[in-house]
XYZ file of C-alpha atoms in Angstrom:
738
model
C 222.149 79.877 120.009
C 222.815 76.205 119.132
C 221.143 74.547 116.307
C 218.235 72.193 117.027
C 218.247 70.424 113.730
C 219.443 67.255 115.590
C 216.361 67.282 117.852
C 213.941 68.661 115.295
C 214.724 66.701 112.084
C 211.671 67.503 110.062
C 209.260 70.411 110.094
C 206.306 71.310 107.932
C 204.551 74.613 107.064
C 201.685 74.891 104.663
C 202.367 72.383 101.823
C 206.155 72.517 102.427
C 208.274 70.086 104.416
C 211.860 70.777 105.451
C 214.346 68.011 106.598
C 216.737 70.121 108.768
C 219.218 67.288 108.912
C 219.597 66.524 105.205
C 218.936 70.077 103.974
C 216.011 68.993 101.715
C 212.922 71.004 100.973
C 209.771 69.496 99.641
C 206.560 71.062 98.242
C 203.459 68.903 98.072
C 205.746 65.815 97.767
C 208.017 67.286 95.176
C 211.672 68.245 95.812
C 212.298 71.962 95.662
C 215.745 73.169 94.863
C 217.368 75.357 97.483
C 221.063 75.896 97.919
C 222.762 74.958 101.221
C 223.457 78.449 102.471
C 219.788 79.705 101.962
C 218.614 76.512 103.520
C 220.723 77.146 106.641
C 219.231 80.555 106.836
C 215.771 78.973 106.491
C 216.661 76.548 109.258
C 217.483 79.448 111.547
C 214.281 81.198 110.840
C 212.187 78.089 111.136
C 213.716 77.073 114.531
C 212.775 80.524 115.955
C 209.515 80.688 114.122
C 207.387 83.632 115.337
C 210.482 85.427 116.741
C 212.551 88.129 115.120
C 215.972 86.805 114.158
C 218.474 89.646 113.775
C 220.942 89.893 110.814
C 223.773 89.576 113.423
C 222.398 86.231 114.678
C 222.120 85.009 111.062
C 225.652 86.059 110.475
C 226.958 84.150 113.482
C 224.861 81.041 112.796
C 225.471 80.677 109.016
C 228.683 82.444 108.233
C 230.519 82.447 111.619
C 232.339 85.349 113.221
C 235.643 84.864 111.336
C 234.344 84.759 107.684
C 234.914 87.888 105.664
C 231.929 88.453 103.341
C 229.487 91.193 102.474
C 226.906 90.130 104.918
C 224.140 92.569 103.942
C 224.430 91.264 100.347
C 224.771 87.673 101.240
C 221.850 87.592 103.696
C 219.661 89.537 101.240
C 220.534 87.108 98.452
C 219.695 84.106 100.664
C 216.339 85.576 101.817
C 215.402 86.180 98.130
C 216.277 82.559 97.226
C 214.205 81.405 100.084
C 211.238 83.443 98.944
C 211.640 82.104 95.421
C 211.634 78.578 96.614
C 208.549 79.210 98.742
C 206.705 81.361 96.152
C 206.717 84.121 98.680
C 207.002 87.897 98.271
C 208.374 90.688 100.531
C 205.364 92.868 99.959
C 202.767 90.261 100.895
C 204.683 87.646 102.895
C 203.244 84.241 103.897
C 206.463 82.853 105.292
C 209.314 85.228 105.697
C 208.618 88.763 106.994
C 211.249 91.488 106.785
C 211.374 93.944 109.765
C 213.381 96.976 108.678
C 216.573 97.422 110.679
C 215.648 94.560 112.996
C 215.768 91.293 110.986
C 213.506 88.643 109.726
C 210.737 86.503 111.190
C 209.099 83.284 110.007
C 205.352 83.940 110.277
C 203.717 80.819 109.031
C 202.512 78.018 111.481
C 205.057 75.256 111.882
C 204.494 71.566 112.760
C 207.207 69.329 113.989
C 207.869 65.731 112.733
C 209.862 63.177 114.621
C 211.135 59.778 113.552
C 209.296 58.046 116.317
C 205.924 59.254 115.098
C 206.569 59.335 111.378
C 203.616 57.726 109.625
C 203.632 55.144 106.912
C 204.243 56.416 103.371
C 202.735 53.392 101.710
C 199.535 53.700 99.750
C 197.720 56.800 98.548
C 195.569 57.826 101.499
C 197.704 59.850 104.066
C 196.068 62.970 105.353
C 198.823 64.209 107.434
C 202.275 62.843 108.376
C 202.990 65.472 110.937
C 202.952 65.505 114.647
C 201.587 68.783 116.015
C 203.093 70.612 119.029
C 199.901 71.062 121.005
C 199.441 73.884 123.567
C 202.476 75.853 122.307
C 201.281 79.262 121.248
C 201.601 79.847 117.545
C 202.452 76.372 116.388
C 199.888 74.879 113.980
C 197.636 72.355 115.758
C 194.832 70.162 114.903
C 193.241 70.518 118.271
C 189.849 71.264 117.076
C 186.555 69.286 116.815
C 187.905 67.248 113.904
C 191.664 67.072 114.638
C 193.615 64.490 112.719
C 194.596 62.601 115.828
C 190.879 61.982 116.786
C 189.083 62.720 113.500
C 186.841 59.742 112.774
C 186.594 60.276 109.034
C 190.272 61.007 108.360
C 192.480 58.752 110.500
C 196.237 59.196 110.384
C 198.047 55.954 109.634
C 200.374 55.306 112.548
C 203.862 53.950 112.568
C 204.275 50.292 113.743
C 204.817 50.401 117.556
C 204.783 47.554 120.067
C 201.333 48.503 121.410
C 198.872 51.275 121.312
C 199.743 52.258 124.875
C 203.480 52.231 124.418
C 202.936 54.300 121.223
C 201.085 56.915 123.242
C 203.812 57.211 125.820
C 206.649 57.238 123.194
C 204.801 60.071 121.425
C 204.382 61.983 124.564
C 207.903 61.529 125.596
C 209.311 62.587 122.195
C 206.967 65.592 122.092
C 207.925 66.674 125.623
C 211.648 66.423 124.746
C 211.183 68.320 121.646
C 209.362 71.127 123.344
C 211.885 71.270 126.158
C 214.742 71.155 123.679
C 213.606 73.969 121.442
C 212.431 76.391 124.203
C 211.343 79.394 122.208
C 210.466 77.486 119.037
C 207.689 79.679 117.736
C 206.828 81.208 120.999
C 203.871 82.866 119.475
C 203.292 85.165 116.522
C 200.923 87.933 117.565
C 199.732 88.379 114.090
C 195.963 88.395 113.925
C 193.772 85.957 112.052
C 195.887 82.734 111.673
C 194.713 80.480 108.789
C 193.554 77.002 109.501
C 195.809 74.098 109.105
C 195.578 72.323 105.730
C 196.030 68.622 105.423
C 196.650 66.488 102.335
C 194.132 63.735 101.583
C 195.624 62.119 98.397
C 199.150 61.714 97.161
C 198.715 60.513 93.627
C 199.074 63.864 91.740
C 196.180 62.648 89.515
C 193.496 65.164 90.356
C 192.533 67.064 87.247
C 192.424 70.841 87.647
C 189.841 72.757 85.818
C 190.371 75.550 83.220
C 187.836 78.305 83.775
C 189.053 79.989 80.588
C 187.644 77.041 78.567
C 184.430 76.664 80.613
C 185.849 73.825 82.482
C 185.392 74.477 86.235
C 186.889 71.902 88.759
C 183.580 70.403 89.976
C 183.452 67.738 92.664
C 180.741 66.316 94.875
C 180.591 64.112 98.016
C 178.110 61.774 99.635
C 179.930 61.929 102.936
C 181.988 58.864 102.432
C 183.394 59.395 98.872
C 184.378 62.543 96.840
C 183.539 62.364 93.182
C 186.150 64.206 91.168
C 187.894 64.139 87.755
C 191.395 62.610 87.615
C 193.982 62.449 84.892
C 194.546 58.980 83.220
C 196.411 58.479 80.099
C 196.459 62.206 79.349
C 192.688 62.397 79.604
C 190.197 63.350 82.344
C 188.143 60.523 83.804
C 185.756 60.469 86.777
C 186.792 58.747 89.947
C 185.874 58.436 93.613
C 188.108 59.217 96.564
C 187.562 57.632 99.941
C 187.508 60.444 102.534
C 188.887 58.193 105.264
C 191.889 56.746 103.290
C 192.343 58.937 100.285
C 192.196 55.817 98.054
C 191.148 56.594 94.448
C 189.116 54.323 92.222
C 187.906 55.142 88.682
C 184.208 54.957 88.106
C 183.219 52.275 85.641
C 181.218 54.648 83.273
C 179.594 53.338 80.136
C 181.020 54.344 76.716
C 178.271 56.871 76.207
C 180.028 59.215 78.630
C 183.579 58.308 78.213
C 184.802 61.829 78.945
C 182.498 62.972 81.789
C 182.042 66.445 83.257
C 180.503 66.470 86.626
C 177.416 68.622 87.349
C 176.319 67.634 90.839
C 175.082 64.792 93.180
C 171.500 64.256 94.143
C 170.473 65.312 97.676
C 170.294 61.701 98.781
C 173.804 61.010 97.478
C 172.623 58.254 94.952
C 172.720 59.800 91.517
C 175.353 61.926 89.682
C 174.461 64.374 86.911
C 177.041 64.130 84.132
C 177.746 65.560 80.662
C 179.891 63.975 77.977
C 182.588 66.509 77.205
C 184.436 64.498 74.486
C 183.808 67.308 71.883
C 184.458 71.000 72.589
C 180.826 71.952 71.871
C 179.529 73.857 74.824
C 176.053 72.418 75.148
C 176.038 68.574 75.694
C 173.411 65.936 76.482
C 172.826 65.345 80.208
C 173.033 61.881 81.924
C 172.273 60.518 85.266
C 174.470 57.779 86.768
C 173.974 55.838 90.001
C 176.890 56.094 92.341
C 176.605 52.437 92.813
C 177.310 51.681 89.261
C 175.196 50.442 86.397
C 173.681 51.984 83.259
C 173.751 55.739 82.488
C 170.377 57.319 81.570
C 170.054 60.270 79.297
C 167.648 63.035 80.198
C 165.292 63.413 77.385
C 165.199 66.693 75.415
C 167.969 68.266 77.489
C 171.041 69.859 76.064
C 173.093 71.813 78.697
C 176.394 73.172 79.689
C 175.786 72.564 83.476
C 173.187 71.185 85.726
C 172.218 70.497 89.361
C 169.354 68.797 91.228
C 166.512 70.706 92.576
C 166.166 70.618 96.389
C 163.504 67.891 96.116
C 165.932 65.551 94.392
C 163.318 64.786 91.719
C 163.761 67.553 89.169
C 166.881 68.923 87.452
C 167.886 72.527 87.067
C 170.001 72.926 83.923
C 171.728 75.819 82.204
C 171.668 76.271 78.474
C 172.853 79.452 76.718
C 172.053 82.342 79.209
C 168.889 80.664 80.635
C 168.013 78.209 83.366
C 165.363 75.532 83.022
C 163.737 72.995 85.206
C 163.392 69.453 83.810
C 161.131 66.650 84.944
C 163.085 63.397 84.107
C 160.038 61.285 84.258
C 158.295 62.869 81.317
C 161.100 64.871 79.710
C 159.335 68.244 79.946
C 161.224 71.520 80.696
C 160.007 74.762 81.953
C 161.990 78.067 81.934
C 163.156 79.322 85.231
C 165.120 82.593 84.546
C 167.086 84.475 81.916
C 170.520 85.530 83.040
C 173.080 88.238 81.732
C 175.637 85.443 80.998
C 176.216 81.770 81.257
C 175.644 80.056 84.556
C 177.931 77.311 85.920
C 178.412 75.517 89.334
C 174.768 75.673 90.407
C 174.400 75.141 94.173
C 171.232 75.497 96.408
C 171.419 76.577 99.896
C 170.708 73.752 102.538
C 167.254 75.126 103.049
C 166.494 75.181 99.310
C 165.671 78.924 99.282
C 168.595 80.407 97.472
C 170.557 79.277 94.389
C 174.028 80.583 94.034
C 176.080 80.066 90.863
C 178.956 81.242 88.856
C 178.140 83.572 86.025
C 180.589 83.631 83.089
C 180.556 86.554 80.632
C 181.453 85.060 77.185
C 182.641 88.531 75.833
C 184.854 89.848 78.679
C 185.661 86.336 80.107
C 185.030 87.451 83.678
C 183.671 85.102 86.503
C 181.261 86.374 89.175
C 179.085 84.992 91.894
C 175.414 85.496 91.605
C 172.274 84.398 93.561
C 168.604 84.121 92.972
C 165.597 82.907 95.096
C 163.807 79.685 94.694
C 160.877 81.575 93.148
C 163.115 82.886 90.344
C 163.191 86.387 91.709
C 165.748 88.623 93.532
C 168.496 88.028 90.913
C 171.665 89.830 91.984
C 175.418 89.495 92.035
C 177.454 89.047 95.250
C 180.850 90.530 95.685
C 180.452 92.445 92.487
C 183.118 95.045 93.339
C 185.424 92.905 95.248
C 188.020 92.234 92.507
C 188.355 93.907 89.150
C 187.961 92.235 86.872
C 185.784 89.817 88.691
C 187.300 86.240 89.108
C 185.197 84.579 91.765
C 183.500 81.188 91.191
C 182.581 77.752 92.319
C 180.913 78.381 95.680
C 179.201 75.844 98.023
C 177.550 75.942 101.478
C 178.333 73.834 104.384
C 175.646 71.270 105.351
C 174.088 73.580 107.938
C 174.413 76.769 105.846
C 176.771 78.376 108.341
C 179.449 79.109 105.715
C 179.567 79.598 102.025
C 183.059 78.808 100.534
C 184.254 79.944 97.101
C 187.464 80.410 95.141
C 188.910 83.583 93.829
C 191.711 83.980 91.337
C 194.288 86.677 91.935
C 197.440 86.962 89.935
C 196.946 83.634 88.153
C 196.666 81.551 91.434
C 193.397 80.758 93.085
C 192.655 80.549 96.877
C 189.531 79.792 98.991
C 187.474 82.248 100.964
C 184.323 82.022 102.877
C 181.207 84.061 103.657
C 179.143 83.676 106.783
C 175.847 82.061 105.894
C 173.685 84.211 103.430
C 175.914 87.267 103.742
C 177.127 88.829 100.473
C 180.108 90.886 101.775
C 183.206 90.724 103.878
C 184.663 87.306 102.931
C 187.347 85.757 105.094
C 190.397 84.005 103.595
C 190.725 80.291 104.119
C 193.888 79.546 102.125
C 196.869 81.524 101.142
C 198.814 79.450 98.559
C 201.412 78.541 97.637
C 199.445 76.040 95.520
C 196.378 77.003 93.607
C 193.403 75.895 95.734
C 190.099 75.406 93.884
C 186.850 73.297 93.677
C 185.684 73.172 97.293
C 183.140 70.566 98.412
C 181.865 70.453 101.903
C 181.231 67.375 104.125
C 177.607 66.776 104.761
C 177.963 67.061 108.411
C 180.156 69.609 110.201
C 182.405 72.238 108.634
C 185.206 70.308 107.041
C 185.768 71.115 103.487
C 187.794 69.330 100.765
C 189.319 70.953 97.732
C 191.970 70.656 94.992
C 195.448 71.846 95.394
C 197.324 71.984 92.179
C 200.681 73.181 90.813
C 201.295 72.830 87.093
C 204.764 72.698 85.742
C 205.594 72.780 82.147
C 208.622 72.310 79.893
C 209.081 73.520 76.305
C 210.353 70.684 74.261
C 211.061 69.914 70.438
C 210.682 66.584 68.741
C 213.899 64.690 67.940
C 212.904 62.369 65.088
C 216.170 60.398 65.393
C 215.712 59.543 69.030
C 211.812 59.507 68.611
C 211.298 61.577 71.664
C 210.914 65.097 72.863
C 214.000 66.952 74.123
C 214.300 70.437 75.692
C 213.985 73.359 73.419
C 216.561 76.305 73.283
C 217.029 78.044 76.660
C 215.951 81.478 75.629
C 212.579 80.052 74.635
C 211.974 78.174 77.843
C 209.120 80.454 78.881
C 207.513 80.448 75.449
C 203.939 79.384 74.997
C 203.307 79.869 71.293
C 206.090 80.299 68.816
C 206.474 81.437 65.228
C 209.551 82.054 63.088
C 209.529 84.819 60.433
C 209.419 83.667 56.845
C 213.085 84.402 56.305
C 213.937 82.306 59.421
C 216.018 85.135 60.867
C 213.537 86.099 63.690
C 211.303 84.394 66.186
C 208.366 85.762 68.130
C 206.597 84.064 70.985
C 203.977 84.510 73.663
C 205.233 83.807 77.109
C 203.367 82.073 80.001
C 202.154 85.449 81.369
C 200.713 86.441 77.978
C 203.355 88.924 76.923
C 204.693 89.048 73.336
C 208.460 88.919 72.669
C 210.644 89.039 69.667
C 214.408 88.094 69.169
C 216.835 86.874 66.577
C 216.747 83.201 65.918
C 219.806 82.741 68.143
C 218.055 84.546 71.035
C 219.948 87.935 70.586
C 218.297 91.374 70.172
C 215.510 90.406 72.481
C 212.634 92.952 73.092
C 209.140 92.799 74.607
C 206.521 93.949 72.189
C 203.482 94.308 74.510
C 202.739 95.849 77.831
C 202.258 93.610 80.812
C 198.613 94.638 81.003
C 197.759 93.057 77.596
C 197.149 89.347 77.456
C 198.340 87.977 74.131
C 196.997 84.533 72.923
C 199.263 84.286 69.920
C 200.828 86.240 67.065
C 201.795 85.889 63.397
C 204.471 87.348 61.351
C 203.600 89.553 58.188
C 205.196 88.196 55.006
C 207.844 90.828 54.951
C 208.739 90.270 58.630
C 208.095 93.999 59.546
C 204.901 93.479 61.486
C 203.046 91.150 63.760
C 199.278 90.513 63.963
C 198.127 89.681 67.568
C 195.099 88.112 69.130
C 195.106 89.877 72.483
C 192.832 91.378 75.066
C 192.905 93.886 77.893
C 191.691 92.424 81.394
C 187.875 92.068 81.481
C 187.457 92.752 77.741
C 186.923 90.821 74.580
C 189.639 89.322 72.434
C 190.624 91.792 69.650
C 193.094 92.029 66.723
C 196.161 94.196 67.101
C 199.098 95.003 64.780
C 202.535 96.049 66.042
C 205.909 96.807 64.269
C 208.489 93.920 64.719
C 210.798 96.478 66.248
C 208.339 97.567 68.827
C 206.142 100.717 69.057
C 202.488 101.582 69.269
C 199.926 98.820 69.093
C 197.230 99.486 66.462
C 193.694 98.155 66.384
C 192.550 97.828 62.801
C 189.168 96.400 63.883
C 186.797 97.802 66.579
C 184.127 95.410 67.664
C 182.292 94.647 70.873
C 182.670 90.944 70.447
C 185.532 88.537 70.145
C 187.819 88.548 67.223
C 190.434 85.799 66.954
C 193.289 84.118 64.956
C 194.461 86.953 62.564
C 196.598 85.517 59.699
C 198.203 87.507 56.911
C 197.596 87.176 53.147
C 200.816 86.546 51.026
C 200.936 90.278 49.954
C 200.464 91.549 53.587
C 197.511 93.714 52.635
C 194.811 91.658 54.229
C 194.141 89.575 57.338
C 191.729 86.675 57.663
C 190.265 86.226 61.193
C 187.502 84.252 62.822
C 185.592 84.045 66.202
C 186.276 82.000 69.311
C 184.884 78.548 69.755
C 182.260 77.578 72.441
C 185.034 76.305 74.633
C 186.499 79.773 75.039
C 183.055 81.291 75.613
C 179.939 80.862 73.718
C 178.506 84.241 72.505
C 175.631 85.457 70.407
C 176.154 86.381 66.755
C 177.193 84.581 63.594
C 180.484 82.882 63.512
C 182.144 82.874 60.136
C 185.633 83.774 58.828
C 186.175 87.439 57.733
C 188.816 88.981 55.450
C 189.813 92.493 56.564
C 191.421 94.814 54.105
C 194.079 96.744 56.071
C 194.015 99.644 53.610
C 190.247 100.271 53.547
C 189.270 98.486 56.834
C 186.444 96.789 54.826
C 185.368 93.311 55.883
C 184.228 90.582 53.672
C 182.928 87.215 54.746
C 184.819 84.194 53.329
C 182.308 82.173 51.309
C 181.065 78.868 52.959
C 182.983 79.636 56.174
C 179.982 79.587 58.530
C 180.707 77.466 61.549
C 184.462 77.575 61.042
C 187.204 79.197 63.164
C 190.989 79.334 63.620
C 191.980 80.390 60.083
C 195.509 80.048 58.808
C 196.568 81.581 55.473
C 199.300 79.485 53.735
C 202.593 81.204 53.134
C 202.214 81.009 49.367
C 198.637 82.568 49.632
C 196.901 79.700 47.714
C 194.963 78.218 50.638
C 193.338 79.068 53.946
C 192.944 76.331 56.530
C 190.314 76.373 59.213
C 188.684 74.127 61.726
C 184.994 73.278 62.349
C 183.642 74.661 65.608
C 183.237 71.124 66.935
C 187.042 70.630 66.175
C 186.367 67.382 64.297
C 187.381 68.508 60.808
C 190.264 70.397 59.224
C 189.128 72.100 56.063
C 190.984 73.879 53.256
C 189.727 76.795 51.150
C 191.242 77.129 47.734
C 191.580 80.964 47.161
C 191.616 80.730 43.371
C 188.806 78.195 42.992
C 186.998 79.715 45.913
C 185.910 76.198 47.242
C 186.361 74.100 50.383
C 187.424 70.502 50.838
C 187.966 68.464 53.954
C 191.739 67.725 54.610
C 191.404 65.738 57.793
C 188.502 64.173 59.620
C 189.651 63.771 63.231
C 189.972 65.897 66.261
C 191.968 69.069 65.465
C 193.645 71.908 67.303
C 196.408 74.495 66.592
C 197.075 74.165 62.840
C 200.482 75.366 61.728
C 201.646 75.615 58.089
C 204.938 74.109 56.874
C 207.224 76.830 55.602
C 206.919 75.544 52.005
C 203.011 75.457 52.119
C 203.021 71.759 51.115
C 201.718 70.471 54.481
C 199.950 71.623 57.596
C 200.654 70.257 61.073
C 197.959 70.047 63.801
C 197.387 68.469 67.168
C 194.741 65.871 67.609
C 194.410 66.755 71.281
C 191.252 64.953 72.046
C 192.269 61.669 70.508
C 193.845 58.799 72.386
C 197.606 59.576 73.056
C 197.042 63.070 71.559
C 199.097 62.631 68.237
C 200.494 65.502 66.192
C 199.851 64.881 62.455
C 201.311 66.268 59.238
C 198.660 66.564 56.596
C 199.799 66.616 52.962
C 198.014 69.290 50.918
C 198.345 67.447 47.583
C 196.708 64.178 48.607
C 195.391 64.678 52.155
C 197.649 61.889 53.508
C 198.099 61.996 57.331
C 201.426 61.164 58.869
C 201.688 60.879 62.668
C 204.756 62.678 63.810
C 204.577 62.223 67.552
C 202.211 61.473 70.500
C 202.098 61.359 74.233
C 204.271 58.260 74.568
C 207.284 60.159 73.149
C 207.996 62.019 76.423
C 210.760 60.578 78.630
C 210.065 60.024 82.273
C 206.480 58.895 81.863
C 204.899 61.662 84.108
C 203.712 64.000 81.316
C 199.909 64.465 81.774
C 199.320 66.227 78.535
C 200.811 68.765 76.188
C 199.874 71.302 73.515
C 201.343 72.145 70.204
C 203.228 75.443 70.278
C 204.590 75.773 66.707
C 207.414 74.606 64.493
C 211.102 75.072 64.491
C 213.034 76.539 61.499
C 213.307 73.035 60.166
C 209.558 72.325 60.518
C 209.944 70.203 63.605
C 207.034 70.283 66.230
C 207.580 72.333 69.399
C 205.307 71.475 72.340
C 204.839 72.456 75.933
C 204.476 69.280 78.050
C 202.752 69.692 81.366
C 202.933 67.832 84.574
C 201.291 68.803 87.845
C 200.826 68.019 91.398
C 197.090 67.639 91.652
C 195.843 66.393 94.981
C 192.870 66.717 97.367
C 193.342 68.718 100.586
C 191.043 69.243 103.617
C 190.513 71.783 106.295
C 188.154 72.308 109.204
C 186.660 75.775 108.943
C 186.042 75.871 112.694
C 189.761 75.876 113.356
C 190.018 79.505 112.013
């Protein structure tokens, strides 16, 4: 069968676009590496989308009849590389399906792009730059009530043509030629339940994804014309508005009192936002109102909350503090209790008729997310979808304006997708998206069933600081997947937590590599014992609290020296290896009841002793020489030092603090001022408290690093960081197209 790449130069499927002439593959606007031979196989499959393409056909098309190769191996390798590029799997395919002994089939909806109809790429506001093959079974179309070719709120920017009428005829002619030329191009997959077509609204990559693990859910709201949403600017999250027609993004001119805003909700009349200032990591924050038209922010009197929404009447505010909900009257500052919950409530959303409140409940001990609902009278509290996933990971739901659908997000395998329930039903959800990006933070248009949501893919790179070049450069290859790193005190060994939360150990040159923990255990970080024979881990099983474990450096059985039904964190060894100092988690990782102070655990007797004066501190680090214990205040605004001999505390640094790491000689401690402008890494001298800035956000080449975190130090006490970039954009879909 002849190739149609000359007549079908560009195709798109999901968030991918393939140029069949140049051999380029793009994902959400970013180039994806795919070798030429796998790309030719992909071309064959896409051109016959919906049909089975046999291995013999692929052999003829890609390798030719006279080439002598191991075709079974070569085709299998090409298919695997295609799946890797698309983020696909053979067990649960979204794009390439394997049919045993028959061949392969491309199963995703495919849209065709032509040069004659290619839209402008200037500006930030494109929704779709594809032309859909209408009336061809199986090809993704937008022929619904709000299709992109007729959609009033989301117009496609057309190419410059001589006149509107001539443009229509050119489009029709090109489309007819294409359909005639490709014949069986996606003649129709008979697979049930096709997903709706997703369109991209913005192209800036600025949209800020939330982090549920740190009580930061990706909230957004709309008044029908604008979407209010956080975006990344200068390494920090700021609030912006996105025009739903053009995708244009404008930062909101917020007053300095709320310079780091977290969005609660928008009033029913679309005039007033509820905001919290999340500059510090404290969970409960003052609540502010701000007019969408600009002006002065007003603080709600006597309200400290971690989330809030308007009551259906638009006059009172429902807010969450601790594990309770309260109703506040802004005019007189009075609050009345509404209900006590079995956890902390976020993303509070009323049904359109104001009779049901649905919200996300976060358990601060086992760190699970779940959807709950309660009646307007404060009764009939119950979970929904409680047994749907284990552990539960559903959050962030919202109704369409008429109450027909309830859309929410669910995290499975580290990537989130959107699902919907019909109206007030609490079972049998229907999938709305299926990757390959993480889709989250749905918001519904006020009229109709169009929804908007974030699509994000975070990319990260491990780098070390090069003082001579005054910039970060790639770290050693065997550590490329490392998240938190520590070298043994003799500098012969290195251990690290990878991006999946597994703990590894190797020689400093990368040899003798072993995995120390099972895949089922999520490790936050680990620290070497002074003799290099053991590691102390902060880790947890799915759906359970953080606990302390120890494991031999050569591998073996994990031991749990402490058994508590609450979170224990940051174990750090004494210089003789007989004791461990540990703390509790900060509010940002889940606020829980109970005192939070540092404890010393004797590993021989298992006796606990509270470190004097350590109330309200966390993240302890024992110095290698055993003389000091460093710790951070729970608001992360002070780094303090405990003199073990004198049994007294002093403040070493008075700035934002995260991830302290001792220098190997105990003469200094490094930390990351992650909430400060440009996020500097400091070296604090123990003798005199002098702060030396080592590096900051400006030291990354390329200019597209959004933020980074401090992973540890090299053998030579040089900072290692993981820089993060991401494609964060707004996408849209019409639920009626399912």
